[in-house]
PDB file of C-alpha atoms in Angstrom:
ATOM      1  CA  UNK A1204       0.000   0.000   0.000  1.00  0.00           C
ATOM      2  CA  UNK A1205       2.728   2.608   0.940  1.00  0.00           C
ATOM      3  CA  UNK A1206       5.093   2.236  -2.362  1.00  0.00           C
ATOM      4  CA  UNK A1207       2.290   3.319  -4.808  1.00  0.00           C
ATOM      5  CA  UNK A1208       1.457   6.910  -2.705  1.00  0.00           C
ATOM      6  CA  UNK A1209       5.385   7.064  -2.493  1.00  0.00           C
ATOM      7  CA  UNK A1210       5.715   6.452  -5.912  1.00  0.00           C
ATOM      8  CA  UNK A1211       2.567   9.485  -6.679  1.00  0.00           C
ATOM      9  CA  UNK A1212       4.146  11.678  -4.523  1.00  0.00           C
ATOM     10  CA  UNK A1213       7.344  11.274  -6.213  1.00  0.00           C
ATOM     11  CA  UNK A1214       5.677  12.387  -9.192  1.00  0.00           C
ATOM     12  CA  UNK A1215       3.647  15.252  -7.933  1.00  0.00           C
ATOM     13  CA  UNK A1216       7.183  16.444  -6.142  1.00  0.00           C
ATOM     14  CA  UNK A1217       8.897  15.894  -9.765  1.00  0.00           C
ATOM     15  CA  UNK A1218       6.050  17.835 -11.342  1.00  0.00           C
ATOM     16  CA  UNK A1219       6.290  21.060  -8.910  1.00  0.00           C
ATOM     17  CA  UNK A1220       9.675  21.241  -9.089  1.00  0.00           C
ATOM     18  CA  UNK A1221       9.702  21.042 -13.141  1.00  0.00           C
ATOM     19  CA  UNK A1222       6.907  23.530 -12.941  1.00  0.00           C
ATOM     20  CA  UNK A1223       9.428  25.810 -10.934  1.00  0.00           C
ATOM     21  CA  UNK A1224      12.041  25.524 -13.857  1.00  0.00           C
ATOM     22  CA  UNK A1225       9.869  25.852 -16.569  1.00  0.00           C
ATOM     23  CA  UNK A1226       9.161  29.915 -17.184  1.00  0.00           C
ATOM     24  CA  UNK A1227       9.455  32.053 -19.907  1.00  0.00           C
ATOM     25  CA  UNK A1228      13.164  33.360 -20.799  1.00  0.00           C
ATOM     26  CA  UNK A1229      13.366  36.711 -22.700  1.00  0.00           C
ATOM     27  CA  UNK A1230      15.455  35.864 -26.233  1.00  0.00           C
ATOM     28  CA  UNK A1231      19.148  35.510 -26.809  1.00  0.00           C
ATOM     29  CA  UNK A1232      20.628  38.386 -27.787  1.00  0.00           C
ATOM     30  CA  UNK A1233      22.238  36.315 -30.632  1.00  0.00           C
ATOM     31  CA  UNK A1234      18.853  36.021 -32.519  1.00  0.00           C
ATOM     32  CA  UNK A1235      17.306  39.193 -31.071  1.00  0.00           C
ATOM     33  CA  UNK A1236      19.078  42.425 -31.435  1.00  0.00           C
ATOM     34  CA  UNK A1237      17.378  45.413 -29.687  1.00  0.00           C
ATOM     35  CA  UNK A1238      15.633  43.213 -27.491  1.00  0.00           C
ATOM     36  CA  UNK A1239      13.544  44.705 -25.176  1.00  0.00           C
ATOM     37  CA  UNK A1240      12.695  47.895 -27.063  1.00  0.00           C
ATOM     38  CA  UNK A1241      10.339  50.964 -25.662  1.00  0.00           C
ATOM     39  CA  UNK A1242       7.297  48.718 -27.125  1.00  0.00           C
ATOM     40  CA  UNK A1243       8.402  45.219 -27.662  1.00  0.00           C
ATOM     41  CA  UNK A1244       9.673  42.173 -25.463  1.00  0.00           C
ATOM     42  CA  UNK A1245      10.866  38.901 -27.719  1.00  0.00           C
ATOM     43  CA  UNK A1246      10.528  35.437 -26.038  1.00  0.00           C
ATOM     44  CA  UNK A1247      12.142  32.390 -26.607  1.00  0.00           C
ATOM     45  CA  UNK A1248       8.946  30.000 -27.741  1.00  0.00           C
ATOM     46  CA  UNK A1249       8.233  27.045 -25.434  1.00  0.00           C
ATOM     47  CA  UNK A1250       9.985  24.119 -27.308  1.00  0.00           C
ATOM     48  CA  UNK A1251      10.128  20.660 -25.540  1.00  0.00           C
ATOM     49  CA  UNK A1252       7.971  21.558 -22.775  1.00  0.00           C
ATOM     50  CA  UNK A1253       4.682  20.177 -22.831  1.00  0.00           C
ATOM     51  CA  UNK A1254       5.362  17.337 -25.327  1.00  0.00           C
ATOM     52  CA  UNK A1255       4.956  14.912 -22.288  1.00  0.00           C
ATOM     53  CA  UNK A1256       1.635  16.000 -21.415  1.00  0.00           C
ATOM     54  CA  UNK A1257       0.173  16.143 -25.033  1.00  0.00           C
ATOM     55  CA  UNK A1258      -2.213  13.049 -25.752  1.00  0.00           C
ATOM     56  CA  UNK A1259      -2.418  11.428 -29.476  1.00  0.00           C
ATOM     57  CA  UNK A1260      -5.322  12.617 -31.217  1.00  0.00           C
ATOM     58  CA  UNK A1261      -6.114  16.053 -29.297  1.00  0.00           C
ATOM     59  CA  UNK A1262      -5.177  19.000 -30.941  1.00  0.00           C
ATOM     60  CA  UNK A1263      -2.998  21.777 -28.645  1.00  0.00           C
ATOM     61  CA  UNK A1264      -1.570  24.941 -28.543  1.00  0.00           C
ATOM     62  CA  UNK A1265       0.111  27.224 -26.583  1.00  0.00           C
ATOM     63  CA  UNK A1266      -1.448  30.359 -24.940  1.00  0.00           C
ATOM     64  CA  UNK A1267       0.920  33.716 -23.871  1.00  0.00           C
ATOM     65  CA  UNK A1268      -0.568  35.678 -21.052  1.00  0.00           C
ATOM     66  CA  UNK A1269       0.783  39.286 -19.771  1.00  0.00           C
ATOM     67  CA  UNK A1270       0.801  41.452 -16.995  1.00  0.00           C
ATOM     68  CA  UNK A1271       2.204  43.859 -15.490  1.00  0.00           C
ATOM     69  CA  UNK A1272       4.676  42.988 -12.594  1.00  0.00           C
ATOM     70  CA  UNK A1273       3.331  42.722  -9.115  1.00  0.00           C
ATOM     71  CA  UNK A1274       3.826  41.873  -5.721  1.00  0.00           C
ATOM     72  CA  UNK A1275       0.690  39.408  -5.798  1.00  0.00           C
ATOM     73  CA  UNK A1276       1.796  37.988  -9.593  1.00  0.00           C
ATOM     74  CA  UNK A1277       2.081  34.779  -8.260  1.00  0.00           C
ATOM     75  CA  UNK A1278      -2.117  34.278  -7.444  1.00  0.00           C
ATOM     76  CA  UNK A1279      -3.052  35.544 -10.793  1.00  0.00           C
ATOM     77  CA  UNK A1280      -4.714  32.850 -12.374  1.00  0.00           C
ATOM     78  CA  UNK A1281      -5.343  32.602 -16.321  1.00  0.00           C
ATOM     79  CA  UNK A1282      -8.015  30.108 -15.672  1.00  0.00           C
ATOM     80  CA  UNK A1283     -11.710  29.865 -14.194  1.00  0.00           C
ATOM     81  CA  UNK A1284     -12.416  27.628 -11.853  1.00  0.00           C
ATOM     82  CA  UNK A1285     -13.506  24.768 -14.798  1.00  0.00           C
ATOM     83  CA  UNK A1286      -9.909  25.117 -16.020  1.00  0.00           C
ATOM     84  CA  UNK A1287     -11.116  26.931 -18.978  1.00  0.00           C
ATOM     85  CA  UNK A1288      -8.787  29.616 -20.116  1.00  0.00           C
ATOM     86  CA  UNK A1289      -9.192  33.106 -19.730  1.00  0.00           C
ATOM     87  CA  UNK A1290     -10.402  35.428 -22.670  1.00  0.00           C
ATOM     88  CA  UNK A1291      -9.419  38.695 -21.305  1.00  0.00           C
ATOM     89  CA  UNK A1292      -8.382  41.359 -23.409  1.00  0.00           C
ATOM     90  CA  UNK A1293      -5.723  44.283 -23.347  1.00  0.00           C
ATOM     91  CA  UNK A1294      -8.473  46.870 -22.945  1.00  0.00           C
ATOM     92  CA  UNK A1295      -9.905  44.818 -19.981  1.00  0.00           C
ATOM     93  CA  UNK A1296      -7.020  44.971 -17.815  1.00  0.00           C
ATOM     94  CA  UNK A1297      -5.873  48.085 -18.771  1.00  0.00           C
ATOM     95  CA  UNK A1298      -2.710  47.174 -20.548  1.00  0.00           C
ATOM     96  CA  UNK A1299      -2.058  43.997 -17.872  1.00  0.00           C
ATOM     97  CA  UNK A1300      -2.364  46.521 -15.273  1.00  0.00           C
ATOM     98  CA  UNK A1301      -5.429  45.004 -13.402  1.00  0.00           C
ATOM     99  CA  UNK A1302      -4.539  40.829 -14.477  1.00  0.00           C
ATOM    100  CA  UNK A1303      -3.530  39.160 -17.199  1.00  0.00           C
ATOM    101  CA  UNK A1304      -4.618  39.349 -20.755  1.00  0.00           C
ATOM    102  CA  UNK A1305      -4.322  36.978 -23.600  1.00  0.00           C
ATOM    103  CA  UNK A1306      -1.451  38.395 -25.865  1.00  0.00           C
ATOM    104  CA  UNK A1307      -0.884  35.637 -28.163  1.00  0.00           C
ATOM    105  CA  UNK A1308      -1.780  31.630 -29.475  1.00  0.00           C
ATOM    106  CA  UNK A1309       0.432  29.699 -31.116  1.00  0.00           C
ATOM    107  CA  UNK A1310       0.974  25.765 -32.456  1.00  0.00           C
ATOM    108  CA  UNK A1311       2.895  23.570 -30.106  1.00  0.00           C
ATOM    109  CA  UNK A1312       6.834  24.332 -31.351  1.00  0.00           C
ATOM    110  CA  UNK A1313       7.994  21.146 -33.020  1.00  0.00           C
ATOM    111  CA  UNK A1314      10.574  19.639 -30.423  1.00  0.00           C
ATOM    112  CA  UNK A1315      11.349  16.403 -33.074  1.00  0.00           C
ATOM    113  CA  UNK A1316      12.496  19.245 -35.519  1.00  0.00           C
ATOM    114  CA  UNK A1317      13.294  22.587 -33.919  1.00  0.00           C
ATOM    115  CA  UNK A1318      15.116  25.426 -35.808  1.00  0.00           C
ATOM    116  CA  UNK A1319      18.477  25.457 -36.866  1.00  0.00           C
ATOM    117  CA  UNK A1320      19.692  28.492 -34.918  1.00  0.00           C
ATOM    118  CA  UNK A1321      22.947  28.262 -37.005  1.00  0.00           C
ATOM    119  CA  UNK A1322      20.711  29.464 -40.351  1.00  0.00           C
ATOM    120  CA  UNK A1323      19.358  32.458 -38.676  1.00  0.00           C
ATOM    121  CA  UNK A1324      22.558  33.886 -40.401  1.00  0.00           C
ATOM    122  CA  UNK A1325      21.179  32.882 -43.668  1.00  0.00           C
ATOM    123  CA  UNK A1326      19.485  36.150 -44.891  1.00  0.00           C
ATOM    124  CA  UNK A1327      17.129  34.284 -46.958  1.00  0.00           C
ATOM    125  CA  UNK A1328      15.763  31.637 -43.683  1.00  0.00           C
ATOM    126  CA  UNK A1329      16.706  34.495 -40.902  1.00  0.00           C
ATOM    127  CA  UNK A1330      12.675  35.719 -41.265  1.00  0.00           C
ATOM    128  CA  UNK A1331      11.267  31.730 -40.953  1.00  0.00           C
ATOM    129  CA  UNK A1332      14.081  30.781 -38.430  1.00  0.00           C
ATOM    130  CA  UNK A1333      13.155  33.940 -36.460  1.00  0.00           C
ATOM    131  CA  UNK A1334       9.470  33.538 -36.609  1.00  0.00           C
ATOM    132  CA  UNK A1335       9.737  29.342 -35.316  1.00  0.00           C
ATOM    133  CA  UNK A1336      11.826  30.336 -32.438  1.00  0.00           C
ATOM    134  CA  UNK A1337      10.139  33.612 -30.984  1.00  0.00           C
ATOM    135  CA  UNK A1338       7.430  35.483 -30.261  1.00  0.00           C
ATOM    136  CA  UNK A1339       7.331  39.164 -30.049  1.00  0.00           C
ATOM    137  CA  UNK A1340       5.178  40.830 -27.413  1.00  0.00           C
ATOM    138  CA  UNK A1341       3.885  44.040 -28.083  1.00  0.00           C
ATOM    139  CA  UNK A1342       4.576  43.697 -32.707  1.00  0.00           C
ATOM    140  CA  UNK A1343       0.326  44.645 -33.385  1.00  0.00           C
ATOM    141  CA  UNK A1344      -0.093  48.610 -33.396  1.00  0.00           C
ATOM    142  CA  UNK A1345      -3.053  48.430 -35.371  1.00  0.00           C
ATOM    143  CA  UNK A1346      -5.248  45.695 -33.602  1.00  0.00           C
ATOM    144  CA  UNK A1347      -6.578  48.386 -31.060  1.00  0.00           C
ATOM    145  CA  UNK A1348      -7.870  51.147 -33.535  1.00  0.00           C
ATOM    146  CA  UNK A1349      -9.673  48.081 -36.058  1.00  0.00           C
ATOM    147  CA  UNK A1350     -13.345  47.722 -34.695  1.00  0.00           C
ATOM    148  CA  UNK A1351     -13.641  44.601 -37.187  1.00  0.00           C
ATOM    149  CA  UNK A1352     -10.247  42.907 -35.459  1.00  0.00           C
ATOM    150  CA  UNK A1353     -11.740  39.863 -34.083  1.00  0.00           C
ATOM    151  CA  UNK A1354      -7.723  37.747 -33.469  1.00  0.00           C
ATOM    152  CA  UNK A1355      -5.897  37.673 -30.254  1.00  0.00           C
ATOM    153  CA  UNK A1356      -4.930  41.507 -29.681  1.00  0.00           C
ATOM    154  CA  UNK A1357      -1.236  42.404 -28.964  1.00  0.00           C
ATOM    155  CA  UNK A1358      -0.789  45.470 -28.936  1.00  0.00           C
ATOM    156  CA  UNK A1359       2.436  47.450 -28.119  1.00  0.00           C
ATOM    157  CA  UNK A1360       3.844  47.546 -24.129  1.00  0.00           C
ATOM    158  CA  UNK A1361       4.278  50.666 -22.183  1.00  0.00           C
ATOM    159  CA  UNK A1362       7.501  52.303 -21.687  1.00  0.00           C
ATOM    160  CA  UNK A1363       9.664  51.570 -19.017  1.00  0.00           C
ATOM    161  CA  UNK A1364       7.367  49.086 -17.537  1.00  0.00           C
ATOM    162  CA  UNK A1365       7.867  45.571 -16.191  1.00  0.00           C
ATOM    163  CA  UNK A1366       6.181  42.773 -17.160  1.00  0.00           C
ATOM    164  CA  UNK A1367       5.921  39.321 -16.456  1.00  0.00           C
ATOM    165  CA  UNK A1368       4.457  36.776 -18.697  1.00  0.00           C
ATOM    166  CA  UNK A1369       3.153  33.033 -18.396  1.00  0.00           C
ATOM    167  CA  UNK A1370       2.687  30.244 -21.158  1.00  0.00           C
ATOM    168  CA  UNK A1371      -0.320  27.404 -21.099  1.00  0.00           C
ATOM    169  CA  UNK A1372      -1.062  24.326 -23.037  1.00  0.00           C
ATOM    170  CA  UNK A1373      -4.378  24.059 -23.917  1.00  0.00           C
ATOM    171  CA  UNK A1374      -6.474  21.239 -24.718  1.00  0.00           C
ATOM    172  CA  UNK A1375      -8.832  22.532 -28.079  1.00  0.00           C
ATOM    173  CA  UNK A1376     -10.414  19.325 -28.093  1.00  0.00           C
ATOM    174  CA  UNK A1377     -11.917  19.652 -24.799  1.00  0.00           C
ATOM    175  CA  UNK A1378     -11.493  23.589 -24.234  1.00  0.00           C
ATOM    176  CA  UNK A1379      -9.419  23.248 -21.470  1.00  0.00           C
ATOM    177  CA  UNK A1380      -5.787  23.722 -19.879  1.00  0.00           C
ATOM    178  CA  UNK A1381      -4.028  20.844 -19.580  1.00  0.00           C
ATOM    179  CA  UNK A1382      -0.385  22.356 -18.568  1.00  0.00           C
ATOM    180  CA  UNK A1383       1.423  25.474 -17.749  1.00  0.00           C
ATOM    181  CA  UNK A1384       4.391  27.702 -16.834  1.00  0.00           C
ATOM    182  CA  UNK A1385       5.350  29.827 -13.552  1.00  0.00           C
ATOM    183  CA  UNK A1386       4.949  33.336 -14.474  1.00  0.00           C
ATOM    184  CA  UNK A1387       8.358  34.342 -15.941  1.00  0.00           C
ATOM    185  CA  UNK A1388      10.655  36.810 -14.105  1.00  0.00           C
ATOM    186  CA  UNK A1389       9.922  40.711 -14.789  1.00  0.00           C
ATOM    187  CA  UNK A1390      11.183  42.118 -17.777  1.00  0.00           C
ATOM    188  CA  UNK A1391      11.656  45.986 -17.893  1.00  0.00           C
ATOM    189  CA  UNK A1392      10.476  48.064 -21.441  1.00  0.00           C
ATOM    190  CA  UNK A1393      13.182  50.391 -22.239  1.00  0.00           C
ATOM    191  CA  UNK A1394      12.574  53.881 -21.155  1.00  0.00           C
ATOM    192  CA  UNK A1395      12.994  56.506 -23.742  1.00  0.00           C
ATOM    193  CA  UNK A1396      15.760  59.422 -23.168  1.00  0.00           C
ATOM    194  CA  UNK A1397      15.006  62.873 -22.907  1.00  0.00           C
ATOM    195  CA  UNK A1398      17.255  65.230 -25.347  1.00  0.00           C
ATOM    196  CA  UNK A1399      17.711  67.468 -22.201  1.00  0.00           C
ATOM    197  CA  UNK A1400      19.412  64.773 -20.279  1.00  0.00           C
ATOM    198  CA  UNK A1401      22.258  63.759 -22.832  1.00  0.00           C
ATOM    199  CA  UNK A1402      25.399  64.931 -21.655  1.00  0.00           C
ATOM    200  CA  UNK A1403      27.446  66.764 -24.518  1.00  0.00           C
ATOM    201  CA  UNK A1404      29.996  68.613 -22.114  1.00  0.00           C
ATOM    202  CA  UNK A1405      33.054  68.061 -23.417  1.00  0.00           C
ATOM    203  CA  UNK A1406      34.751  67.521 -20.066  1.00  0.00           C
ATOM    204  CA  UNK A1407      33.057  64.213 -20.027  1.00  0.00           C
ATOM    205  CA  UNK A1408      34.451  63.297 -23.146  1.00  0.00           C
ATOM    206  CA  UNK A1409      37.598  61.186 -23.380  1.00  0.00           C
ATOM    207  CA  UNK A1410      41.339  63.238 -24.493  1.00  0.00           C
ATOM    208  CA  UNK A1411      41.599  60.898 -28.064  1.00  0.00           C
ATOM    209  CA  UNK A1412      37.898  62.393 -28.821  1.00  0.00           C
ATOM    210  CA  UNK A1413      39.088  65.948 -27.993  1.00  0.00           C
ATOM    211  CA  UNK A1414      42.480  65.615 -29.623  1.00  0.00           C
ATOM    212  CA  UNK A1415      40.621  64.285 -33.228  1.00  0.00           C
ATOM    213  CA  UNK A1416      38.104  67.343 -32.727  1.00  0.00           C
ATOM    214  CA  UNK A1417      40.750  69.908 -32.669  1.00  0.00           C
ATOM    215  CA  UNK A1418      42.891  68.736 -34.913  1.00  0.00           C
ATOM    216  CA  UNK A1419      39.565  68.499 -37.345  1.00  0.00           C
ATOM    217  CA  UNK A1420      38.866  71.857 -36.716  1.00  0.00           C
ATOM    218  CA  UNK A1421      42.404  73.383 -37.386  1.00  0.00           C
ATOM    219  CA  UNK A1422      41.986  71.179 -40.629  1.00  0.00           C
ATOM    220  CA  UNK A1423      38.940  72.671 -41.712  1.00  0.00           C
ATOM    221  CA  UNK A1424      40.157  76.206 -40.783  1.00  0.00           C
ATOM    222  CA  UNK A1425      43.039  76.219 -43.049  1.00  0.00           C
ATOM    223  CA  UNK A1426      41.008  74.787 -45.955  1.00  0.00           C
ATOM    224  CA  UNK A1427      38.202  77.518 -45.384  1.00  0.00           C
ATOM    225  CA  UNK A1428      41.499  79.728 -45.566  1.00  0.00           C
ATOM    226  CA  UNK A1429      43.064  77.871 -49.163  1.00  0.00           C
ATOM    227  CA  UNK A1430      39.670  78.304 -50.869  1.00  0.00           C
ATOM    228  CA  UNK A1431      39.239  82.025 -49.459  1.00  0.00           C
ATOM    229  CA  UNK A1432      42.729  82.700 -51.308  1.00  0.00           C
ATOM    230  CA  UNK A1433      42.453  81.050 -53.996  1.00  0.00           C
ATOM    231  CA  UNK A1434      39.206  83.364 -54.781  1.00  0.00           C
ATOM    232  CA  UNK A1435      40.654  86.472 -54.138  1.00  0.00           C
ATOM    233  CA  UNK A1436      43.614  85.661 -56.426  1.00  0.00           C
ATOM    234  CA  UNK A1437      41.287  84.903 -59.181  1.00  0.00           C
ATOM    235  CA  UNK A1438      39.545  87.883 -58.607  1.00  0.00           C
ATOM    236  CA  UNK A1439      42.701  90.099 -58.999  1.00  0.00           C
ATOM    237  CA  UNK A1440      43.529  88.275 -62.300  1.00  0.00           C
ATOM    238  CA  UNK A1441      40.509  89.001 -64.072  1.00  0.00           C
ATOM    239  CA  UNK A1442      40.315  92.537 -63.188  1.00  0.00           C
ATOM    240  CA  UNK A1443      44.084  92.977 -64.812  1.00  0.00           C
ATOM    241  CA  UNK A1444      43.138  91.155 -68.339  1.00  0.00           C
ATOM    242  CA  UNK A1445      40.972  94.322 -69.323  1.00  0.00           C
ATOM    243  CA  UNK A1446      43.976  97.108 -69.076  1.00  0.00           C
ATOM    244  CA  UNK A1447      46.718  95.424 -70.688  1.00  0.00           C
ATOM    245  CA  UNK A1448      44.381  94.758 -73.969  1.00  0.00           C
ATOM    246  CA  UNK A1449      43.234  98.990 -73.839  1.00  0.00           C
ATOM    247  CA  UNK A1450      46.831  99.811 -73.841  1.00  0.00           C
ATOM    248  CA  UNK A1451      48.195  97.278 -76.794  1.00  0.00           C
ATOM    249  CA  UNK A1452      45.188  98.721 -78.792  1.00  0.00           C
ATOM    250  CA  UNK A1453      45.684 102.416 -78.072  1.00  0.00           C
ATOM    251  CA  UNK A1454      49.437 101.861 -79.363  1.00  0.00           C
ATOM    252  CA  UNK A1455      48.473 100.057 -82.671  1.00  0.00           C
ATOM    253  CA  UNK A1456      45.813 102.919 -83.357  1.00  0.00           C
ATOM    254  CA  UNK A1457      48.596 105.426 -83.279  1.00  0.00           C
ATOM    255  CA  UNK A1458      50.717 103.198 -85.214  1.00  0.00           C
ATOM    256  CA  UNK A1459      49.103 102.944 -88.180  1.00  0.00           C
ATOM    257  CA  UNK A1460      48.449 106.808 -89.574  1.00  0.00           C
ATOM    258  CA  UNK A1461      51.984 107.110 -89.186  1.00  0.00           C
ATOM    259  CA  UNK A1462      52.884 104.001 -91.539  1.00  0.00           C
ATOM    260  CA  UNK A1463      50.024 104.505 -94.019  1.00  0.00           C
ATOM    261  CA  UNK A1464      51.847 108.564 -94.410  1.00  0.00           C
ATOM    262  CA  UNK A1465      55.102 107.178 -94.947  1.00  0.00           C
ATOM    263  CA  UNK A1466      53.618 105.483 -97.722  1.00  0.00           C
ATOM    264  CA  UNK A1467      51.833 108.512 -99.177  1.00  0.00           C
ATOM    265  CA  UNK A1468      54.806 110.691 -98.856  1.00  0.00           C
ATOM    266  CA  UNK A1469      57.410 107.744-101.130  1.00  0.00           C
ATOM    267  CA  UNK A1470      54.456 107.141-103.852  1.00  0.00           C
ATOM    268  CA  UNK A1471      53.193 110.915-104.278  1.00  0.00           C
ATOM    269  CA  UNK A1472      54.795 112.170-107.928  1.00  0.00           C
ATOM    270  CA  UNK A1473      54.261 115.711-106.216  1.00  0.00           C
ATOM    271  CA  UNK A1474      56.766 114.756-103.919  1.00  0.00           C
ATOM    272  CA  UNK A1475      60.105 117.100-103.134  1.00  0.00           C
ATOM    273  CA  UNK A1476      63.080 115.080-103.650  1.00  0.00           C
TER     274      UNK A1476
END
């Protein structure tokens, strides 16, 4: 009688404690650059997690709930008391500030076949690679403002704002969850800096930056200084073309009377000899 309840309370201990592990982890930094932005938070997908607990011939797939961090995170529940999942919506809980709100649904990742992380190099796989292995919180801006949007709304995060977020299998055949995650660890939005506070004093800049400034600027001054002389002298040039052409023609029109009267005087039979 007592090694069968050992043996279930072996598993239920087993269970806990694999429930404890099990959480969502934010995305490498390998595969997602950026990552969290002001808006967005990407999430590595659940692969190999609930392929135990899936039966043969029931369909499943994943469910991503958000909220906003909180000392009490831990009692929010994503389920009624029928194990039904909740339907609550980003407008409901005002952004995940009141509970958690359905973000996303997804298929069960393929643990058999997962992605190659090595091809997310590839330019041409990066996009299918990328899409298999995360999911980006916060990537709909347009699901809010569509009255006809009927899909899981996911719209983009607050600012500077943690968040914590939990997966769920769920059971389609019978409506109902049949596994799930701890609520991941809070993840902080990136907060957006004011122009005002960037520091441009050049005391807190390093001595190579200012050296390479100065030496720019002396650079620059004695080019401004090239071109400025170079202008002037062709300035003076072309006002000098102008005289030198008056004063060969005023000499060749006082030239030629006195040639053409030499002439006269040689040929005229009137002449004095």
């Amino acid at each position: 009688m007592g090694t069968p309840w050992i043996g279930f309370l072996f598993c239920c201990w087993w269970h806990l404690c694999l429930a404890q592990i099990l959480r969502p982890q934010i995305a490498s930094p390998k595969f997602a650059t950026n990552n969290p932005t002001l808006t967005t938070i990407a999430l590595e997908k659940p692969f190999c997690l609930f392929d135990d607990l899936m039966s043969k011939g029931a369909t499943y797939e994943v469910y991503l709930y958000v909220m906003v961090d909180s000392t009490d995170h831990s009692r929010q529940s994503v389920t009624d008391n029928s194990s039904q999942p909740l339907n609550t919506t980003f407008q409901q809980t005002n952004g995940g500030q009141s509970g958690a709100y359905k973000a996303a649904t997804f298929n069960v990742p393929n643990c058999a076949s997962p992605p190659k992380l090595a091809d997310a190099t590839d330019a041409a796989k990066a996009p299918t690679i990328l899409t298999q292995y995360l999911i980006r919180v916060g990537d709909d801006d347009a699901c809010l403002n569509d009255p006809n949007f009927l899909e899981v709304c996911n719209p983009p995060l607050s600012q500077d704002t943690a968040y914590r977020f939990k997966y769920i299998l769920v059971d389609q055949t019978a409506g109902v969850m049949k596994d799930e995650t701890v609520w991941s660890h809070p993840i902080r939005t990136k907060k957006l800096k004011q122009s005002s506070t960037i520091d441009t004093w050049p005391g807190r800049r390093s001595g190579t930056v200012i050296v390479i400034t100065s030496i720019l600027s002396v650079l620059t001054f004695i080019l401004v200084l090239g071109f400025l002389a170079a202008f002037l002298l062709a300035m003076s040039t072309t006002e000098e073309r102008p005289t030198e052409t008056r004063y060969v023609s005023q000499i060749t029109q006082q030239a030629v009377p006195r040639v053409q009267e030499t002439a006269e005087q040689e040929t005229s039979p009137f002449s004095i000899q």
